[in-house]
CSV table of C-alpha atoms in Angstrom, one decimal:
chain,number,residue,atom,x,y,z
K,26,UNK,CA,64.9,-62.1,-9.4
K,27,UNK,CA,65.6,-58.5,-8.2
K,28,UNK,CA,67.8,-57.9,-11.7
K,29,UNK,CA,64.4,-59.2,-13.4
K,30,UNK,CA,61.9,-57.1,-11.2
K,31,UNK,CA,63.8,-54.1,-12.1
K,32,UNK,CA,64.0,-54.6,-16.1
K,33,UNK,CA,60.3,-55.4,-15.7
K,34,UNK,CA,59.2,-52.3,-14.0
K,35,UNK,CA,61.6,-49.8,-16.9
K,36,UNK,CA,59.7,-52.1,-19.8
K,37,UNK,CA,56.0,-51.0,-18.3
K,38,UNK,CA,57.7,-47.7,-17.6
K,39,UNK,CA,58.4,-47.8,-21.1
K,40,UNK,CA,55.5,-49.3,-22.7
K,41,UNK,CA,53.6,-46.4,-20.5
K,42,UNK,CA,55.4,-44.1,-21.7
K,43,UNK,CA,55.1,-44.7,-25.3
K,44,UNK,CA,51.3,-45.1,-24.8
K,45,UNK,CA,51.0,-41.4,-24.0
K,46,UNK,CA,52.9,-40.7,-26.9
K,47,UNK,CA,50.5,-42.4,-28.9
K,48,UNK,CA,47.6,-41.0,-27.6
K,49,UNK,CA,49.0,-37.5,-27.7
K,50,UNK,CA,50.1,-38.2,-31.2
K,51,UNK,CA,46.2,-39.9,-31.5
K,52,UNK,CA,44.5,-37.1,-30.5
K,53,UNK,CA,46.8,-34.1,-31.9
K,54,UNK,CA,45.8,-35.9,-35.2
K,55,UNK,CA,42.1,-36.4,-34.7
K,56,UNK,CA,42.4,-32.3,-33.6
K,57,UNK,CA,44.0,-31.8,-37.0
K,58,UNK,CA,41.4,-33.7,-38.9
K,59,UNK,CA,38.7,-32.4,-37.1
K,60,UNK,CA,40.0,-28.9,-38.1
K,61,UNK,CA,40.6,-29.7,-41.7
K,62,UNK,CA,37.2,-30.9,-41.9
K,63,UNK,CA,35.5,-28.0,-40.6
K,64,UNK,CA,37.1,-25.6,-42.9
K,65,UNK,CA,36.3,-28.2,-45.9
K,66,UNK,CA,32.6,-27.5,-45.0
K,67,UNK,CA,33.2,-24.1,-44.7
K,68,UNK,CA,34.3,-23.8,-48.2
K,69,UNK,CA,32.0,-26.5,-49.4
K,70,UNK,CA,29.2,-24.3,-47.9
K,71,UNK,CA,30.0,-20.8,-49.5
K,72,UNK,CA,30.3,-22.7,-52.8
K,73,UNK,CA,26.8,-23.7,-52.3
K,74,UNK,CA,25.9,-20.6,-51.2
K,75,UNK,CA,27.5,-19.0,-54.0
K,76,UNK,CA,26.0,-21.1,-56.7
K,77,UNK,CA,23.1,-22.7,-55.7
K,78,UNK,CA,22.6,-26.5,-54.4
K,79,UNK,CA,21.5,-27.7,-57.8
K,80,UNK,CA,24.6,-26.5,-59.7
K,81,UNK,CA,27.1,-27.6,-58.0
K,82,UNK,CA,28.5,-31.3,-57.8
K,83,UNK,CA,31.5,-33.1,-56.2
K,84,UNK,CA,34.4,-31.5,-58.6
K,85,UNK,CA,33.1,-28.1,-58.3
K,86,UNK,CA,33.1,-28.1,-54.8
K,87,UNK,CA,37.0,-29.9,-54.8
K,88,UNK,CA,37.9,-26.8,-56.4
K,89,UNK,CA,36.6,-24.8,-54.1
K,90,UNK,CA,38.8,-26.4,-51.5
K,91,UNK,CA,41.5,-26.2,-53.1
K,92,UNK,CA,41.9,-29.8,-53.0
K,93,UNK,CA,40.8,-33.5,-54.9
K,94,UNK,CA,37.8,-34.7,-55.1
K,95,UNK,CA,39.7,-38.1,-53.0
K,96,UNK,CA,40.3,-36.0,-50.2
K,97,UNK,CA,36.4,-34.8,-50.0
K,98,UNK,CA,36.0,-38.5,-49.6
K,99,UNK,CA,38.0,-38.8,-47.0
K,100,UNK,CA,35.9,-36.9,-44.6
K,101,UNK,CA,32.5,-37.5,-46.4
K,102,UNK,CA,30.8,-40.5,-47.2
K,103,UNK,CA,29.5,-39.0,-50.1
K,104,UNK,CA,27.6,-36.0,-50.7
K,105,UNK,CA,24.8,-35.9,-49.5
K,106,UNK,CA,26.6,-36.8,-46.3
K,107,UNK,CA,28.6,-33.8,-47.1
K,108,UNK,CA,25.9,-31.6,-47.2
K,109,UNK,CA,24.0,-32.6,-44.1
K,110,UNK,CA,27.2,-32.2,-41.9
K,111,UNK,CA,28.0,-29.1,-43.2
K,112,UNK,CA,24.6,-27.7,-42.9
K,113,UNK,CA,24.4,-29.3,-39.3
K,114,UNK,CA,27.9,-27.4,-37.9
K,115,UNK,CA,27.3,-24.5,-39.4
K,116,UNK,CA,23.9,-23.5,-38.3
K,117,UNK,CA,24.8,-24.6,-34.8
K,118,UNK,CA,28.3,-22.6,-34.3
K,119,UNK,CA,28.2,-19.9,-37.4
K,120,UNK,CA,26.2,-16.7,-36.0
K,121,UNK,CA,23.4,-16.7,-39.1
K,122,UNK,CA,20.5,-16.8,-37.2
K,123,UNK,CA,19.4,-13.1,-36.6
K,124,UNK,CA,18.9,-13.9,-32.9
K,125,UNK,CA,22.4,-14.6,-32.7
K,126,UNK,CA,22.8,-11.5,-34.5
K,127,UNK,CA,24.7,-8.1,-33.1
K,128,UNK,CA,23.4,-5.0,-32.8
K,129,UNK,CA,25.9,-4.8,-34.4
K,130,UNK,CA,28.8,-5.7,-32.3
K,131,UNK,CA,27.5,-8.0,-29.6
K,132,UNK,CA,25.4,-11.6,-29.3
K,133,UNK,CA,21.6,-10.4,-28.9
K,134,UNK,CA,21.4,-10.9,-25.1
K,135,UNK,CA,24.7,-9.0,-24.5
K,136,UNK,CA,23.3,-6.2,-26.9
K,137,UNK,CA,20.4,-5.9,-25.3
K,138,UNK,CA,21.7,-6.0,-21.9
K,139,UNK,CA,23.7,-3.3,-23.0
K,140,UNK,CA,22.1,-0.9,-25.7
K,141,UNK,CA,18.4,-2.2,-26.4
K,142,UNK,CA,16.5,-0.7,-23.5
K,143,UNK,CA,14.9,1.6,-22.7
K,144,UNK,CA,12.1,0.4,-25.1
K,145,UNK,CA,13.0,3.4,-27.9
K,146,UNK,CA,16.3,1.4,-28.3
K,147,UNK,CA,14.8,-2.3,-28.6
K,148,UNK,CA,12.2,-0.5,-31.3
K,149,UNK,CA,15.9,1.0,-33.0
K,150,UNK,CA,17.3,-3.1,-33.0
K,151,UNK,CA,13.8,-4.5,-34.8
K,152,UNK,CA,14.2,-2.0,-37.0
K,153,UNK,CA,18.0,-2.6,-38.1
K,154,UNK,CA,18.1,-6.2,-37.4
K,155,UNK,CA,16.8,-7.6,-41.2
K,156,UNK,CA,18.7,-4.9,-43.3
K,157,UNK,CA,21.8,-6.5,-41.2
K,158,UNK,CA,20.9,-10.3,-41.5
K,159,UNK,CA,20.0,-9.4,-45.6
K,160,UNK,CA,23.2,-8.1,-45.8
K,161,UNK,CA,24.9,-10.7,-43.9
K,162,UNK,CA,23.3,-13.8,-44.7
K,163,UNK,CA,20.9,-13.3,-47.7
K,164,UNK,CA,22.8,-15.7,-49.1
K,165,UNK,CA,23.0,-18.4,-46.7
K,166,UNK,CA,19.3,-18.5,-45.4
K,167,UNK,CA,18.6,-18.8,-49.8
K,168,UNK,CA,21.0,-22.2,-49.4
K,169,UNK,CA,19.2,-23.2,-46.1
K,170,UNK,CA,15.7,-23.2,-47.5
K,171,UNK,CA,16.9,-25.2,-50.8
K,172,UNK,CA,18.2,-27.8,-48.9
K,173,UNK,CA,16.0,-28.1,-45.8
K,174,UNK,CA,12.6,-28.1,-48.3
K,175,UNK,CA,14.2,-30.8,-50.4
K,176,UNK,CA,12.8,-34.3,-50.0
K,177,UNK,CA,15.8,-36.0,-49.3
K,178,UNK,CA,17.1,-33.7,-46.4
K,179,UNK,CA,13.7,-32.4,-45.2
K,180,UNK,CA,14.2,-34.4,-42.1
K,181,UNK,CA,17.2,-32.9,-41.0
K,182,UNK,CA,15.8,-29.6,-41.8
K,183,UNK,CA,12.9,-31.0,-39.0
K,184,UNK,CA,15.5,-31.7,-36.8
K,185,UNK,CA,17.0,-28.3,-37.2
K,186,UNK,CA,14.0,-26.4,-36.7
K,187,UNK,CA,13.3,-28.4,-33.3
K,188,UNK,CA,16.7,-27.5,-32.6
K,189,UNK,CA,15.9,-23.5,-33.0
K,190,UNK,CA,12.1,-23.8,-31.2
K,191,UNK,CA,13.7,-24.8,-28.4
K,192,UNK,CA,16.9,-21.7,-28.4
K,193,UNK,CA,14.8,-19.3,-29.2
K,194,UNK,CA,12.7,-20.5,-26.0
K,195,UNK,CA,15.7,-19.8,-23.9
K,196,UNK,CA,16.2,-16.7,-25.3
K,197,UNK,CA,12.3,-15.7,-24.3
K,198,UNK,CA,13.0,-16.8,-20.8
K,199,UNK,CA,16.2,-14.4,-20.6
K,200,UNK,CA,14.4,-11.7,-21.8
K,201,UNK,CA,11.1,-12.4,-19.6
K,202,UNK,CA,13.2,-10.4,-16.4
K,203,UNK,CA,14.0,-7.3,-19.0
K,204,UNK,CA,10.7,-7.0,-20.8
K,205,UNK,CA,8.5,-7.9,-17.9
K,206,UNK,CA,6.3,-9.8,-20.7
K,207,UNK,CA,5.9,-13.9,-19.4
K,208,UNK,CA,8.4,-15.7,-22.0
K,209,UNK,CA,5.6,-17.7,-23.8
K,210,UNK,CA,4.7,-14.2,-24.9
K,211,UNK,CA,8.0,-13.3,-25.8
K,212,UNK,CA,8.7,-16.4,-27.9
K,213,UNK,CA,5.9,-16.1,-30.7
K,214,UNK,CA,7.3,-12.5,-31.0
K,215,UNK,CA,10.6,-13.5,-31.4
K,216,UNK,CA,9.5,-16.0,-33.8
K,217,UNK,CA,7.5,-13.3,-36.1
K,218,UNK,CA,11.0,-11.5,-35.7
K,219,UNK,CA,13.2,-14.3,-37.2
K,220,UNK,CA,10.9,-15.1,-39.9
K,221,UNK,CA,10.7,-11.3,-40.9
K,222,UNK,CA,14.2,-11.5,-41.1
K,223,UNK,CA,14.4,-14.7,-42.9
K,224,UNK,CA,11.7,-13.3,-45.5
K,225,UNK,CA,13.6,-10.3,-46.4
K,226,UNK,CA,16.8,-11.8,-46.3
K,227,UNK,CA,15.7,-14.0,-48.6
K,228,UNK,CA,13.6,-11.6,-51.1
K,229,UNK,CA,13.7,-8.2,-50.0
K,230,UNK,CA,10.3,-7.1,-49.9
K,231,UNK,CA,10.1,-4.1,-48.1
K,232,UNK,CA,6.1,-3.9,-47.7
K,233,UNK,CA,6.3,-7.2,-46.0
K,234,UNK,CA,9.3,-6.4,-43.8
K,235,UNK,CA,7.4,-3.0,-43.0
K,236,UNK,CA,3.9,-4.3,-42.6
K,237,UNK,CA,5.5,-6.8,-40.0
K,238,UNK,CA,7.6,-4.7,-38.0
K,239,UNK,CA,5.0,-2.3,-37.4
K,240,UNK,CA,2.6,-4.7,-36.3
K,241,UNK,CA,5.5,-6.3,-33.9
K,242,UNK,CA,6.4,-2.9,-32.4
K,243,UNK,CA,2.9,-2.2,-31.5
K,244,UNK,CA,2.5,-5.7,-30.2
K,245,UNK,CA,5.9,-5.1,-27.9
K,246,UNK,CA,4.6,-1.9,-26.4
K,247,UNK,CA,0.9,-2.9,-26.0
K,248,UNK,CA,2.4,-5.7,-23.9
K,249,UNK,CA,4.5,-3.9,-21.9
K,250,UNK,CA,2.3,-1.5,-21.0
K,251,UNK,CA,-0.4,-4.5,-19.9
K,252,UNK,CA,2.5,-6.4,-17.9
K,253,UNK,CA,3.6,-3.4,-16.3
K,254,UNK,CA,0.3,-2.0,-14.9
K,255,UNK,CA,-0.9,-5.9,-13.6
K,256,UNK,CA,2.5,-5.6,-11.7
K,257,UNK,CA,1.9,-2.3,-10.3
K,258,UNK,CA,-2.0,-3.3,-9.1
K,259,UNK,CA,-2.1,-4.4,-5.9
K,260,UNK,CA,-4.5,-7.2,-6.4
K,261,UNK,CA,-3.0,-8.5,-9.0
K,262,UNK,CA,-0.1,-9.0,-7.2
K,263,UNK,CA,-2.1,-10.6,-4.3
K,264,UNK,CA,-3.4,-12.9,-6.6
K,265,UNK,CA,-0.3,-13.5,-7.7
């Protein structure tokens, strides 16, 4: 009995054992696949970017990987599955949205937190910020809006937007303590912001891209001013 205790207790030793070595092996490999995926939508959405949604089908895209079109299938269901994963990852880790822009070395908040105030130097940011995204991601935001407008992915581009109301929300709130403006003041600002950036990235029209920025500056300082001198009257802040 003791003889068969023992043997028992080394075989669940054992099977243990070889159960983490499975699941280490399991999840070493879903790491790997994971990886290879991402950089197969990487590549997949440059080649898009590159030459247009409409151009481009399965093979072209293989080639771009460097790899068969079997092996696309492997991580895709197909390709419009392809496209809305792709699109999906890398608007919500790539930095391509403006706000997640640098100035031009740093995210946004970090920038500003180091370089963007006083207010001259948050004026210097508006200014630079589309030339950078144009030159950046002209490209990209093209890709976004042919795919996002198009019937059959124009809900996902619904869900993506929700996605981006609600960050660029948080991003208002961070800012509220800096600019002493309320964050549902900030956030429509920051929303004529991105789509200035958007517009010229897309078609570089410089009376546009002018026309707006000048009318957001003014907007900034206006606001500033008006927050700053309710905070420094006294019954204001007693009403407060």
């Amino acid at each position: 009995n003791i003889l068969s205790d023992i043997v028992y207790i080394i075989c669940v030793y054992a099977n243990n054992r070889d159960d983490k070595r499975r699941s280490t092996v399991r999840t070493r490999d879903q790491e790997e696949f994971q990886r290879k995926k991402i950089m197969l939508m990487e590549k997949c959405y440059d080649c898009y970017a590159e030459n247009g949604l409409a151009s481009v089908g399965i093979r072209k895209l293989a080639e771009s990987c460097g790899c068969s079109s079997a092996v696309l299938y492997i991580y895709f269901r197909d390709l419009d599955d392809l496209i809305v994963q792709s699109f999906a990852d890398l608007h919500l880790h790539a930095p391509q949205y403006p706000m997640l822009g640098t100035g031009m070395d740093l995210p946004l908040l970090d920038w500003l937190n180091t370089y963007a105030f006083p207010t001259e130097d948050l004026m210097r940011f508006i200014d630079e910020i589309p030339y950078w995204t144009a030159r950046q991601h002209g490209k990209k935001y093209r890709l976004m809006y042919q795919v996002y407008t198009h019937p059959k992915y124009i809900r996902y581009g619904k869900q993506f937007f929700e996605g981006v109301n609600r960050r660029y929300t948080e991003y208002a709130k961070s800012l509220e303590p800096k600019l002493g403006i309320p964050y549902t003041t900030i956030t429509p600002l920051i929303f004529i912001l991105i789509q200035t950036c958007v517009h010229y990235a897309m078609f570089e029209d410089e009376c546009y891209l002018q026309s707006q920025l000048e009318a957001l500056k003014q907007a900034i300082r206006l606001f500033m001013t008006q927050y700053r001198t309710e905070d420094a009257r006294p019954d204001v802040k007693a009403e407060s």
